PDB file of C-alpha atoms in Angstrom:
ATOM      1  CA  MET B 407      14.908 117.026 175.278  1.00 47.00           C
ATOM      2  CA  ASN B 408      11.554 118.683 175.615  1.00 48.00           C
ATOM      3  CA  VAL B 409       8.742 116.144 175.312  1.00 44.00           C
ATOM      4  CA  THR B 410       6.469 118.553 173.546  1.00 47.00           C
ATOM      5  CA  ALA B 411       9.030 119.381 170.907  1.00 47.00           C
ATOM      6  CA  TYR B 412       9.711 115.662 170.304  1.00 46.00           C
ATOM      7  CA  ARG B 413       6.039 114.955 169.790  1.00 53.00           C
ATOM      8  CA  ARG B 414       5.692 117.854 167.409  1.00 54.00           C
ATOM      9  CA  GLY B 415       8.628 116.671 165.305  1.00 53.00           C
ATOM     10  CA  ARG B 416       7.221 113.124 165.151  1.00 56.00           C
ATOM     11  CA  THR B 417       3.853 114.379 164.082  1.00 54.00           C
ATOM     12  CA  VAL B 418       5.411 116.427 161.290  1.00 50.00           C
ATOM     13  CA  ARG B 419       7.299 113.405 160.034  1.00 59.00           C
ATOM     14  CA  THR B 420       4.186 111.278 160.069  1.00 57.00           C
ATOM     15  CA  ILE B 421       2.246 113.860 158.102  1.00 61.00           C
ATOM     16  CA  ALA B 422       5.037 114.126 155.557  1.00 55.00           C
ATOM     17  CA  ALA B 423       5.173 110.380 155.132  1.00 57.00           C
ATOM     18  CA  SER B 424       1.440 110.278 154.633  1.00 58.00           C
ATOM     19  CA  ILE B 425       1.640 112.963 151.969  1.00 64.00           C
ATOM     20  CA  VAL B 426       4.360 111.039 150.128  1.00 52.00           C
ATOM     21  CA  ALA B 427       2.336 107.857 150.283  1.00 56.00           C
ATOM     22  CA  VAL B 428      -0.779 109.569 148.970  1.00 52.00           C
ATOM     23  CA  ALA B 429       1.205 111.110 146.140  1.00 54.00           C
ATOM     24  CA  ALA B 430       2.666 107.759 145.235  1.00 53.00           C
ATOM     25  CA  LEU B 431      -0.761 106.165 145.230  1.00 55.00           C
ATOM     26  CA  SER B 432      -2.092 108.930 142.974  1.00 52.00           C
ATOM     27  CA  VAL B 433       0.713 108.435 140.468  1.00 45.00           C
ATOM     28  CA  THR B 434       0.179 104.682 140.458  1.00 48.00           C
ATOM     29  CA  ALA B 435      -3.559 105.093 139.963  1.00 48.00           C
ATOM     30  CA  ALA B 436      -3.012 107.526 137.115  1.00 47.00           C
ATOM     31  CA  CYS B 437      -0.610 105.166 135.400  1.00 43.00           C
ATOM     32  CA  SER B 438      -2.958 102.228 135.831  1.00 47.00           C
ATOM     33  CA  GLY B 439      -5.952 104.181 134.447  1.00 47.00           C
ATOM     34  CA  GLY B 440      -4.078 105.318 131.342  1.00 45.00           C
ATOM     35  CA  GLY B 441      -2.998 101.767 130.527  1.00 43.00           C
ATOM     36  CA  ASP B 442      -6.507 100.395 130.828  1.00 44.00           C
ATOM     37  CA  GLY B 443      -7.914 103.146 128.579  1.00 42.00           C
ATOM     38  CA  GLY B 444      -5.383 102.333 125.889  1.00 41.00           C
ATOM     39  CA  SER B 445      -6.197  98.657 126.045  1.00 41.00           C
ATOM     40  CA  ASP B 446      -9.912  99.363 125.803  1.00 45.00           C
ATOM     41  CA  ASN B 447      -9.482 101.608 122.812  1.00 43.00           C
ATOM     42  CA  ALA B 448      -7.266  99.098 121.080  1.00 37.00           C
ATOM     43  CA  GLY B 449      -9.745  96.331 121.899  1.00 38.00           C
ATOM     44  CA  LYS B 450     -12.562  98.360 120.505  1.00 43.00           C
ATOM     45  CA  ALA B 451     -10.599  99.082 117.332  1.00 36.00           C
ATOM     46  CA  ASN B 452      -9.711  95.429 116.885  1.00 42.00           C
ATOM     47  CA  SER B 453     -13.286  94.484 117.657  1.00 41.00           C
ATOM     48  CA  SER B 454     -14.534  96.925 115.006  1.00 42.00           C
ATOM     49  CA  ALA B 455     -12.103  95.552 112.445  1.00 37.00           C
ATOM     50  CA  THR B 456     -12.775  91.860 113.021  1.00 41.00           C
ATOM     51  CA  ALA B 457     -16.353  91.767 114.259  1.00 40.00           C
ATOM     52  CA  PRO B 458     -18.892  90.343 111.783  1.00 40.00           C
ATOM     53  CA  ALA B 459     -21.417  92.651 110.141  1.00 42.00           C
ATOM     54  CA  SER B 460     -24.698  93.201 111.798  1.00 43.00           C
ATOM     55  CA  GLY B 461     -27.677  90.932 110.990  1.00 43.00           C
ATOM     56  CA  THR B 462     -29.178  93.402 108.522  1.00 42.00           C
ATOM     57  CA  ASP B 463     -25.915  93.921 106.670  1.00 46.00           C
ATOM     58  CA  ALA B 464     -25.261  90.200 106.486  1.00 42.00           C
ATOM     59  CA  GLN B 465     -28.717  89.537 105.123  1.00 47.00           C
ATOM     60  CA  GLY B 466     -28.249  92.227 102.439  1.00 43.00           C
ATOM     61  CA  ALA B 467     -24.920  90.735 101.430  1.00 42.00           C
ATOM     62  CA  ASP B 468     -26.460  87.276 101.270  1.00 46.00           C
ATOM     63  CA  LYS B 469     -29.317  88.567  99.131  1.00 46.00           C
ATOM     64  CA  ALA B 470     -26.951  90.331  96.779  1.00 41.00           C
ATOM     65  CA  GLU B 471     -24.811  87.229  96.465  1.00 48.00           C
ATOM     66  CA  GLY B 472     -27.904  85.075  96.005  1.00 46.00           C
ATOM     67  CA  GLY B 473     -29.198  87.452  93.331  1.00 46.00           C
ATOM     68  CA  LYS B 474     -25.936  87.144  91.431  1.00 48.00           C
ATOM     69  CA  GLU B 475     -26.074  83.373  91.658  1.00 47.00           C
ATOM     70  CA  ASN B 476     -29.708  83.309  90.536  1.00 47.00           C
ATOM     71  CA  GLN B 477     -28.909  85.649  87.653  1.00 51.00           C
ATOM     72  CA  ALA B 478     -25.998  83.476  86.621  1.00 43.00           C
ATOM     73  CA  GLY B 479     -28.237  80.406  86.850  1.00 44.00           C
ATOM     74  CA  LYS B 480     -30.882  82.041  84.704  1.00 50.00           C
ATOM     75  CA  GLU B 481     -28.298  83.063  82.118  1.00 48.00           C
ATOM     76  CA  ASN B 482     -26.856  79.553  82.043  1.00 47.00           C
ATOM     77  CA  GLN B 483     -30.331  78.103  81.796  1.00 49.00           C
ATOM     78  CA  ALA B 484     -31.202  80.540  78.976  1.00 43.00           C
ATOM     79  CA  ASP B 485     -27.982  79.625  77.166  1.00 47.00           C
ATOM     80  CA  LYS B 486     -28.797  75.947  77.508  1.00 49.00           C
ATOM     81  CA  GLY B 487     -32.344  76.546  76.319  1.00 44.00           C
ATOM     82  CA  SER B 488     -31.127  78.581  73.391  1.00 44.00           C
ATOM     83  CA  GLN B 489     -28.568  75.943  72.517  1.00 48.00           C
ATOM     84  CA  ALA B 490     -31.188  73.227  72.813  1.00 43.00           C
ATOM     85  CA  GLY B 491     -33.552  75.274  70.640  1.00 44.00           C
ATOM     86  CA  LYS B 492     -30.896  75.637  67.975  1.00 50.00           C
ATOM     87  CA  GLY B 493     -30.184  71.928  68.076  1.00 43.00           C
ATOM     88  CA  SER B 494     -33.882  71.144  67.822  1.00 46.00           C
ATOM     89  CA  GLN B 495     -34.297  73.549  64.917  1.00 50.00           C
ATOM     90  CA  ALA B 496     -31.301  72.052  63.157  1.00 42.00           C
ATOM     91  CA  GLY B 497     -32.754  68.609  63.713  1.00 43.00           C
ATOM     92  CA  LYS B 498     -36.077  69.670  62.226  1.00 51.00           C
ATOM     93  CA  GLU B 499     -34.363  71.225  59.220  1.00 49.00           C
ATOM     94  CA  GLY B 500     -32.250  68.111  58.749  1.00 43.00           C
ATOM     95  CA  ALA B 501     -35.325  65.911  58.957  1.00 45.00           C
ATOM     96  CA  ALA B 502     -37.149  68.171  56.491  1.00 48.00           C
ATOM     97  CA  GLY B 503     -34.166  68.023  54.182  1.00 46.00           C
ATOM     98  CA  GLY B 504     -34.166  64.243  54.445  1.00 46.00           C
ATOM     99  CA  LYS B 505     -37.871  64.080  53.622  1.00 46.00           C
ATOM    100  CA  GLU B 506     -37.432  66.478  50.764  1.00 46.00           C
ATOM    101  CA  GLY B 507     -34.581  64.274  49.474  1.00 44.00           C
ATOM    102  CA  VAL B 508     -36.736  61.122  49.625  1.00 41.00           C
ATOM    103  CA  THR B 509     -39.664  62.949  47.981  1.00 40.00           C
ATOM    104  CA  GLY B 510     -37.399  64.132  45.134  1.00 42.00           C
ATOM    105  CA  VAL B 511     -36.265  60.555  44.423  1.00 38.00           C
ATOM    106  CA  LYS B 512     -39.861  59.308  44.393  1.00 38.00           C
ATOM    107  CA  ASP B 513     -40.946  62.112  42.044  1.00 38.00           C
ATOM    108  CA  ALA B 514     -38.083  61.385  39.653  1.00 35.00           C
ATOM    109  CA  LYS B 515     -39.011  57.690  39.603  1.00 35.00           C
ATOM    110  CA  SER B 516     -42.660  58.591  38.989  1.00 34.00           C
ATOM    111  CA  ARG B 517     -41.720  60.864  36.089  1.00 35.00           C
ATOM    112  CA  THR B 518     -39.585  58.084  34.604  1.00 32.00           C
ATOM    113  CA  GLN B 519     -42.439  55.646  34.809  1.00 36.00           C
ATOM    114  CA  LYS B 520     -44.915  58.080  33.259  1.00 38.00           C
ATOM    115  CA  SER B 521     -42.566  59.149  30.495  1.00 39.00           C
ATOM    116  CA  GLY B 522     -41.918  55.537  29.474  1.00 41.00           C
ATOM    117  CA  GLY B 523     -38.150  55.864  29.987  1.00 42.00           C
ATOM    118  CA  GLY B 524     -35.682  53.945  32.122  1.00 41.00           C
ATOM    119  CA  SER B 525     -35.745  50.466  33.524  1.00 41.00           C
ATOM    120  CA  GLU B 526     -38.747  51.264  35.732  1.00 49.00           C
ATOM    121  CA  SER B 527     -41.092  51.870  32.792  1.00 56.00           C
ATOM    122  CA  GLU B 528     -43.500  49.302  31.400  1.00 70.00           C
ATOM    123  CA  PRO B 529     -43.176  48.354  27.712  1.00 81.00           C
ATOM    124  CA  VAL B 530     -45.614  50.089  25.380  1.00 91.00           C
ATOM    125  CA  GLY B 531     -47.591  47.732  23.150  1.00 94.00           C
ATOM    126  CA  ASP B 532     -48.846  48.127  19.616  1.00 96.00           C
ATOM    127  CA  CYS B 533     -52.050  50.067  19.114  1.00 97.00           C
ATOM    128  CA  ASP B 534     -55.136  47.866  19.016  1.00 96.00           C
ATOM    129  CA  ILE B 535     -57.010  48.433  15.770  1.00 96.00           C
ATOM    130  CA  ASN B 536     -60.290  47.887  17.617  1.00 95.00           C
ATOM    131  CA  LYS B 537     -59.392  50.758  19.963  1.00 96.00           C
ATOM    132  CA  THR B 538     -58.066  53.036  17.247  1.00 97.00           C
ATOM    133  CA  ALA B 539     -60.262  55.439  15.295  1.00 98.00           C
ATOM    134  CA  ILE B 540     -59.195  55.646  11.644  1.00 98.00           C
ATOM    135  CA  THR B 541     -60.472  58.189   9.118  1.00 98.00           C
ATOM    136  CA  VAL B 542     -59.429  59.403   5.673  1.00 98.00           C
ATOM    137  CA  GLN B 543     -60.056  62.724   3.936  1.00 98.00           C
ATOM    138  CA  ASN B 544     -59.262  64.516   0.709  1.00 97.00           C
ATOM    139  CA  VAL B 545     -56.799  67.432   0.700  1.00 97.00           C
ATOM    140  CA  LYS B 546     -56.415  70.328  -1.751  1.00 94.00           C
ATOM    141  CA  SER B 547     -52.623  70.196  -1.777  1.00 94.00           C
ATOM    142  CA  PRO B 548     -50.805  68.333  -2.968  1.00 95.00           C
ATOM    143  CA  ILE B 549     -53.197  67.183  -5.671  1.00 94.00           C
ATOM    144  CA  ASN B 550     -54.242  63.519  -5.890  1.00 95.00           C
ATOM    145  CA  HIS B 551     -53.523  63.113  -2.181  1.00 97.00           C
ATOM    146  CA  MET B 552     -55.500  61.966   0.821  1.00 98.00           C
ATOM    147  CA  LEU B 553     -54.726  62.121   4.527  1.00 98.00           C
ATOM    148  CA  LEU B 554     -55.145  59.087   6.802  1.00 98.00           C
ATOM    149  CA  LYS B 555     -55.590  59.773  10.504  1.00 98.00           C
ATOM    150  CA  ALA B 556     -55.360  57.257  13.401  1.00 98.00           C
ATOM    151  CA  THR B 557     -56.389  58.281  16.949  1.00 98.00           C
ATOM    152  CA  ASN B 558     -55.634  56.271  20.082  1.00 98.00           C
ATOM    153  CA  LYS B 559     -58.919  55.588  21.879  1.00 97.00           C
ATOM    154  CA  ALA B 560     -57.449  53.212  24.455  1.00 96.00           C
ATOM    155  CA  GLY B 561     -56.748  54.268  28.017  1.00 93.00           C
ATOM    156  CA  VAL B 562     -53.029  53.506  27.711  1.00 97.00           C
ATOM    157  CA  ASP B 563     -50.113  54.558  25.531  1.00 97.00           C
ATOM    158  CA  CYS B 564     -49.521  52.574  22.342  1.00 97.00           C
ATOM    159  CA  LYS B 565     -47.220  52.638  19.341  1.00 97.00           C
ATOM    160  CA  LEU B 566     -47.813  52.666  15.599  1.00 97.00           C
ATOM    161  CA  VAL B 567     -45.030  50.735  13.928  1.00 96.00           C
ATOM    162  CA  GLY B 568     -44.074  51.161  10.288  1.00 97.00           C
ATOM    163  CA  TYR B 569     -46.830  52.234   7.920  1.00 98.00           C
ATOM    164  CA  PRO B 570     -50.515  51.405   7.383  1.00 97.00           C
ATOM    165  CA  GLY B 571     -51.453  48.629   5.006  1.00 97.00           C
ATOM    166  CA  LEU B 572     -54.003  49.833   2.451  1.00 97.00           C
ATOM    167  CA  LYS B 573     -56.331  47.758   0.287  1.00 96.00           C
ATOM    168  CA  PHE B 574     -58.248  49.874  -2.217  1.00 97.00           C
ATOM    169  CA  GLY B 575     -61.285  48.017  -3.647  1.00 95.00           C
ATOM    170  CA  SER B 576     -62.365  44.467  -3.164  1.00 89.00           C
ATOM    171  CA  ASN B 577     -60.390  43.257  -6.188  1.00 88.00           C
ATOM    172  CA  ALA B 578     -56.999  44.554  -5.027  1.00 88.00           C
ATOM    173  CA  GLN B 579     -54.304  41.874  -5.312  1.00 87.00           C
ATOM    174  CA  ALA B 580     -51.757  43.588  -3.043  1.00 90.00           C
ATOM    175  CA  ALA B 581     -51.466  46.336  -0.486  1.00 94.00           C
ATOM    176  CA  THR B 582     -50.486  49.825  -1.594  1.00 96.00           C
ATOM    177  CA  PRO B 583     -46.671  50.155  -1.598  1.00 97.00           C
ATOM    178  CA  VAL B 584     -44.885  52.441   0.872  1.00 97.00           C
ATOM    179  CA  ASN B 585     -42.825  55.537   0.090  1.00 97.00           C
ATOM    180  CA  GLU B 586     -39.483  54.594   1.652  1.00 97.00           C
ATOM    181  CA  ASP B 587     -38.292  58.195   1.648  1.00 97.00           C
ATOM    182  CA  SER B 588     -40.851  58.986   4.352  1.00 97.00           C
ATOM    183  CA  LYS B 589     -39.444  56.639   7.005  1.00 97.00           C
ATOM    184  CA  PRO B 590     -39.142  58.548  10.345  1.00 96.00           C
ATOM    185  CA  GLN B 591     -36.236  58.270  12.756  1.00 94.00           C
ATOM    186  CA  ALA B 592     -38.363  56.828  15.583  1.00 95.00           C
ATOM    187  CA  VAL B 593     -41.502  54.811  16.090  1.00 96.00           C
ATOM    188  CA  VAL B 594     -44.605  56.935  16.615  1.00 97.00           C
ATOM    189  CA  MET B 595     -45.881  56.754  20.219  1.00 97.00           C
ATOM    190  CA  LEU B 596     -49.455  57.755  21.010  1.00 98.00           C
ATOM    191  CA  ALA B 597     -50.832  58.707  24.400  1.00 97.00           C
ATOM    192  CA  PRO B 598     -54.588  58.309  24.897  1.00 97.00           C
ATOM    193  CA  GLY B 599     -56.362  60.774  22.592  1.00 97.00           C
ATOM    194  CA  GLU B 600     -53.307  61.538  20.420  1.00 98.00           C
ATOM    195  CA  SER B 601     -53.229  60.998  16.649  1.00 98.00           C
ATOM    196  CA  ALA B 602     -50.772  59.939  13.955  1.00 98.00           C
ATOM    197  CA  TYR B 603     -50.978  60.580  10.216  1.00 98.00           C
ATOM    198  CA  ALA B 604     -50.064  58.994   6.885  1.00 98.00           C
ATOM    199  CA  GLY B 605     -50.163  60.637   3.458  1.00 98.00           C
ATOM    200  CA  ILE B 606     -51.681  58.748   0.533  1.00 98.00           C
ATOM    201  CA  THR B 607     -50.847  59.409  -3.101  1.00 97.00           C
ATOM    202  CA  THR B 608     -53.845  58.043  -5.030  1.00 97.00           C
ATOM    203  CA  SER B 609     -52.598  58.557  -8.595  1.00 95.00           C
ATOM    204  CA  ALA B 610     -49.869  60.193 -10.672  1.00 94.00           C
ATOM    205  CA  ALA B 611     -50.281  63.977 -10.952  1.00 88.00           C
ATOM    206  CA  ASP B 612     -49.413  63.940 -14.691  1.00 88.00           C
ATOM    207  CA  GLY B 613     -51.757  61.050 -15.494  1.00 83.00           C
ATOM    208  CA  SER B 614     -48.897  58.691 -16.267  1.00 84.00           C
ATOM    209  CA  GLY B 615     -50.166  55.985 -13.949  1.00 84.00           C
ATOM    210  CA  ALA B 616     -51.432  52.766 -15.476  1.00 86.00           C
ATOM    211  CA  GLU B 617     -54.254  50.456 -14.627  1.00 86.00           C
ATOM    212  CA  GLY B 618     -56.231  53.191 -12.946  1.00 90.00           C
ATOM    213  CA  GLY B 619     -59.879  53.181 -11.959  1.00 93.00           C
ATOM    214  CA  LYS B 620     -62.384  54.179  -9.317  1.00 95.00           C
ATOM    215  CA  VAL B 621     -62.749  52.149  -6.158  1.00 96.00           C
ATOM    216  CA  ASP B 622     -65.473  52.403  -3.589  1.00 96.00           C
ATOM    217  CA  SER B 623     -63.899  50.742  -0.557  1.00 97.00           C
ATOM    218  CA  LEU B 624     -60.816  50.977   1.624  1.00 98.00           C
ATOM    219  CA  GLU B 625     -59.494  48.627   4.280  1.00 97.00           C
ATOM    220  CA  VAL B 626     -56.671  49.594   6.614  1.00 97.00           C
ATOM    221  CA  PHE B 627     -54.260  47.308   8.442  1.00 96.00           C
ATOM    222  CA  ILE B 628     -52.014  48.409  11.279  1.00 96.00           C
ATOM    223  CA  ASP B 629     -49.007  46.515  12.598  1.00 91.00           C
ATOM    224  CA  GLY B 630     -49.918  43.963  15.245  1.00 84.00           C
ATOM    225  CA  SER B 631     -53.494  43.433  14.037  1.00 87.00           C
ATOM    226  CA  GLU B 632     -54.538  40.481  11.921  1.00 87.00           C
ATOM    227  CA  ASP B 633     -57.846  41.858  10.705  1.00 92.00           C
ATOM    228  CA  PRO B 634     -58.269  45.106   8.710  1.00 94.00           C
ATOM    229  CA  LYS B 635     -60.596  47.927   9.577  1.00 96.00           C
ATOM    230  CA  PRO B 636     -62.943  49.228   6.840  1.00 97.00           C
ATOM    231  CA  VAL B 637     -62.717  53.003   6.390  1.00 98.00           C
ATOM    232  CA  GLU B 638     -65.356  55.099   4.599  1.00 97.00           C
ATOM    233  CA  LEU B 639     -64.054  56.992   1.581  1.00 98.00           C
ATOM    234  CA  PRO B 640     -65.015  60.682   1.239  1.00 96.00           C
ATOM    235  CA  GLY B 641     -67.616  60.983  -1.516  1.00 94.00           C
ATOM    236  CA  GLY B 642     -67.958  57.185  -1.590  1.00 96.00           C
ATOM    237  CA  SER B 643     -65.155  56.549  -4.120  1.00 96.00           C
ATOM    238  CA  VAL B 644     -61.691  57.601  -5.307  1.00 96.00           C
ATOM    239  CA  TYR B 645     -59.579  57.174  -8.454  1.00 96.00           C
ATOM    240  CA  VAL B 646     -56.488  55.016  -7.882  1.00 96.00           C
ATOM    241  CA  ASP B 647     -53.770  53.935 -10.329  1.00 94.00           C
ATOM    242  CA  SER B 648     -50.366  52.223 -10.254  1.00 93.00           C
ATOM    243  CA  ALA B 649     -48.643  55.344  -8.867  1.00 95.00           C
ATOM    244  CA  ALA B 650     -50.482  55.009  -5.533  1.00 96.00           C
ATOM    245  CA  LYS B 651     -48.260  55.044  -2.423  1.00 97.00           C
ATOM    246  CA  VAL B 652     -48.564  55.570   1.309  1.00 98.00           C
ATOM    247  CA  THR B 653     -46.113  57.113   3.786  1.00 98.00           C
ATOM    248  CA  TYR B 654     -44.917  55.827   7.127  1.00 98.00           C
ATOM    249  CA  TRP B 655     -46.847  56.972  10.176  1.00 98.00           C
ATOM    250  CA  GLN B 656     -45.945  60.556  11.086  1.00 98.00           C
ATOM    251  CA  THR B 657     -46.598  62.667  14.168  1.00 97.00           C
ATOM    252  CA  ASP B 658     -48.187  65.568  12.247  1.00 97.00           C
ATOM    253  CA  ALA B 659     -50.292  66.033   9.122  1.00 97.00           C
ATOM    254  CA  GLN B 660     -47.971  68.487   7.399  1.00 96.00           C
ATOM    255  CA  THR B 661     -45.080  66.045   7.446  1.00 97.00           C
ATOM    256  CA  ALA B 662     -47.326  63.250   6.229  1.00 98.00           C
ATOM    257  CA  LEU B 663     -48.278  65.290   3.141  1.00 97.00           C
ATOM    258  CA  THR B 664     -44.680  66.242   2.235  1.00 95.00           C
ATOM    259  CA  TRP B 665     -44.337  63.321  -0.254  1.00 92.00           C
TER     260      TRP B 665
END
């Protein structure tokens, strides 16, 4: 064999093998590069999906969440305050109601005491003749009548029981009799300054009375007093006969002059 031709053939084979090797390396490199790129992209995607938010975003989220919590706290606090305010108001109203209730009971007791009713009241005594102003006057109607008036001058309430005892003239043997038809249903009670009345028939209107004559003095007794009180007669004297009578104490003058 020709040496030159052998060398040429060997050279060609070496070059061909080199080309094949280079091609194989290129394919391998290409495959390796593509795989790495896919892994990087996938890593980046996963990193984007799972990575925490940036510092700014996290702070904003925290602030928003904190704002919600603060708002909720304020609302709860406001609700509690409102509830407490309502409770306090209800308590005040209840206390006021209690006070008003106690005040009402005290007022009712005070009214009972002042009015002289109920077990809380003090008993009212008889009028004191020394603290009672007594006057007598003539009246036009009915004829032969006079009106006796007694006024309470004491600083407390008093009562006038029954009828006044009358003694016309110094020689009178007995008190003037009472007209039983005039008896009232209740005892006359007098507050300070109030007055009671009694009607006096001095003589018979038709002149039928016996043992009549003028008298120039009058003494009045009231129940509960031992001594009489002298009362000045209008005009200094009055004609009195056996028909003379006196009524029970009355609360008004018109009633006293009915008989």
